Every structure is written in C-alpha cells, then in structure tokens.
Short mmCIF file of C-alpha atoms in Angstrom, two decimals:
data_model
loop_
_atom_site.label_atom_id
_atom_site.label_comp_id
_atom_site.label_asym_id
_atom_site.label_seq_id
_atom_site.Cartn_x
_atom_site.Cartn_y
_atom_site.Cartn_z
CA GLN G 1 -2.30 -10.33 8.47
CA VAL G 2 -1.56 -6.57 8.53
CA GLN G 3 0.54 -5.29 6.14
CA LEU G 4 1.67 -1.08 5.65
CA VAL G 5 2.67 0.10 2.23
CA GLU G 6 4.20 3.24 1.94
CA SER G 7 4.83 5.58 -0.55
CA GLY G 8 5.74 9.56 -2.03
CA GLY G 9 9.56 9.50 -1.28
CA GLY G 10 12.31 11.23 -3.11
CA LEU G 11 14.57 13.23 -3.68
CA VAL G 12 13.49 17.30 -2.89
CA GLN G 13 15.63 20.70 -2.55
CA PRO G 14 15.30 22.61 0.89
CA GLY G 15 12.32 24.74 1.15
CA GLY G 16 10.32 21.35 -1.15
CA SER G 17 7.54 19.71 -0.09
CA LEU G 18 6.33 15.98 -0.02
CA ARG G 19 3.84 14.34 0.94
CA LEU G 20 3.78 10.88 1.85
CA SER G 21 1.48 7.87 2.51
CA CYS G 22 1.08 4.73 4.05
CA ALA G 23 -1.77 2.62 3.69
CA ALA G 24 -2.82 -0.16 6.02
CA SER G 25 -4.80 -3.71 4.67
CA GLY G 26 -5.20 -6.74 5.74
CA ARG G 27 -7.65 -8.94 9.14
CA ILE G 28 -7.71 -5.34 10.37
CA SER G 29 -10.89 -4.78 13.41
CA ARG G 30 -9.70 -1.47 14.78
CA THR G 31 -6.73 0.87 13.89
CA ASN G 32 -6.14 2.92 17.25
CA ALA G 33 -3.61 5.01 16.22
CA MET G 34 -1.22 5.33 13.16
CA GLY G 35 1.81 7.68 12.17
CA TRP G 36 5.58 8.56 10.64
CA TYR G 37 9.00 8.08 12.49
CA ARG G 38 12.54 8.77 11.10
CA GLN G 39 15.79 7.58 10.61
CA ALA G 40 18.45 9.47 9.35
CA PRO G 41 22.57 7.50 9.49
CA GLY G 42 24.08 6.61 12.61
CA LYS G 43 21.36 8.54 14.50
CA GLN G 44 18.22 6.28 16.56
CA ARG G 45 14.26 6.25 15.06
CA GLU G 46 12.72 9.50 16.67
CA LEU G 47 9.03 9.87 16.15
CA VAL G 48 7.94 12.75 13.47
CA ALA G 49 3.76 12.87 13.81
CA VAL G 50 0.98 10.21 15.09
CA ILE G 51 -2.52 10.83 14.75
CA THR G 52 -5.00 8.19 16.83
CA SER G 53 -8.09 7.60 15.71
CA GLY G 54 -9.61 9.98 17.64
CA GLY G 55 -7.58 12.86 16.06
CA SER G 56 -5.54 13.67 18.52
CA ILE G 57 -2.52 14.37 16.78
CA THR G 58 1.11 14.95 18.16
CA TYR G 59 4.19 15.80 17.05
CA ALA G 60 8.07 16.21 17.21
CA ASP G 61 9.47 19.83 18.11
CA SER G 62 11.72 19.94 14.98
CA VAL G 63 9.07 19.71 12.73
CA LYS G 64 6.02 21.72 14.42
CA GLY G 65 4.08 24.37 11.62
CA ARG G 66 6.10 22.37 8.76
CA PHE G 67 4.46 19.12 8.86
CA THR G 68 1.38 18.04 8.71
CA ILE G 69 -0.06 14.65 9.33
CA SER G 70 -4.13 13.68 8.47
CA GLY G 71 -5.44 10.63 8.37
CA ASP G 72 -8.35 8.30 6.34
CA ASN G 73 -10.33 6.06 9.01
CA ALA G 74 -11.98 4.29 6.53
CA LYS G 75 -9.11 3.92 5.01
CA ASN G 76 -6.97 3.18 7.01
CA THR G 77 -4.24 5.63 5.01
CA VAL G 78 -2.44 8.56 6.91
CA TYR G 79 -0.35 10.85 5.10
CA LEU G 80 2.18 13.00 6.25
CA ARG G 81 3.16 15.97 4.55
CA MET G 82 5.58 18.27 4.74
CA ASN G 83 6.30 21.25 4.21
CA SER G 84 9.32 23.38 4.26
CA LEU G 85 11.93 20.87 4.22
CA LYS G 86 14.99 21.16 5.18
CA PRO G 87 18.63 18.59 4.71
CA GLU G 88 18.18 17.27 8.64
CA ASP G 89 15.75 16.29 7.49
CA THR G 90 16.64 13.77 5.11
CA ALA G 91 16.14 10.53 6.94
CA VAL G 92 14.26 7.22 6.11
CA TYR G 93 10.52 7.51 7.07
CA PHE G 94 8.69 4.59 8.61
CA CYS G 95 5.17 4.41 8.75
CA ASN G 96 3.50 2.87 12.24
CA ALA G 97 0.34 1.62 13.40
CA ILE G 98 -1.03 0.14 16.50
CA ILE G 99 -3.83 -2.69 15.03
CA ARG G 100 -6.38 -3.98 16.52
CA ALA G 101 -6.71 -7.61 14.07
CA VAL G 102 -9.71 -9.35 15.18
CA VAL G 103 -8.56 -10.22 18.81
CA THR G 104 -5.44 -9.19 19.09
CA THR G 105 -3.55 -5.31 18.89
CA ASN G 106 0.39 -5.08 17.97
CA THR G 107 2.67 -1.78 16.27
CA TYR G 108 3.44 -2.76 12.60
CA TRP G 109 5.51 -1.22 10.65
CA GLY G 110 6.04 -0.11 6.50
CA GLN G 111 9.37 -0.70 5.34
CA GLY G 112 10.21 2.84 4.46
CA THR G 113 10.68 5.40 2.47
CA GLN G 114 13.57 7.61 1.67
CA VAL G 115 13.37 10.85 2.11
CA THR G 116 16.73 13.15 1.12
CA VAL G 117 16.22 16.99 1.12
CA SER G 118 19.76 18.38 -0.60
CA SER G 119 20.64 20.51 -3.45
#
C-alpha cells in the first residue's frame, strides 16, 4: 500500500508565496514521476507541474515563471514552491505520483490541500 501525505496549503495574500510538500510512503520499488494538480470550484482538475525520476519537468503555462517543482528521490518527496500567487491560483492542490510497488505500477493521489489567495 502506498500513501501520499501533503502539507503546506493555506491562506495567502495576492503576490505572496507558499510551499507545498508531498511525501510518498509504503511499499515503493520505484517512483517514476511525482507532481501536482489543482481543482478550483466548478472546474476540472488540471495539471500544475510534474517532475520525473530523471529530472524532466513540465509546467502548466499559467504557472510558468512563478512556480517551481523539485523532488527528492531518496525521500520520495516532491515540493512545489509557489511565488507571485494570484487569486486565480485558488484551488485544492492534489499530489500525484506514478509508483512501482513491488511488481505493478499505479497512479496514486493525495487527499488534497487547500490554497486560497485572497486579500
């Protein structure tokens, strides 16, 4: 069994910063990729950023230049540094991981952490 535990959400003023963390634990043979998605009220879940075990990174156009994703393979942890936050960044942020556990590879989701950008 694999679990993803997120932390770091909260309320911040426009222009402010937050850092999200997500740690994977359990029977992990290999973490292929970890990333962040977000879902705002009434909208579909969308990709924010993803990083592969090889270090390849993809960002949504809406966050390029403001958000930075990084990972620690040894700790099976991914971070998302969010700068210059805007009200439209308000959403529930979900950690996502593609993990090989023993013999099968599956996609796992965290429980979500709320990020609210408001004055």
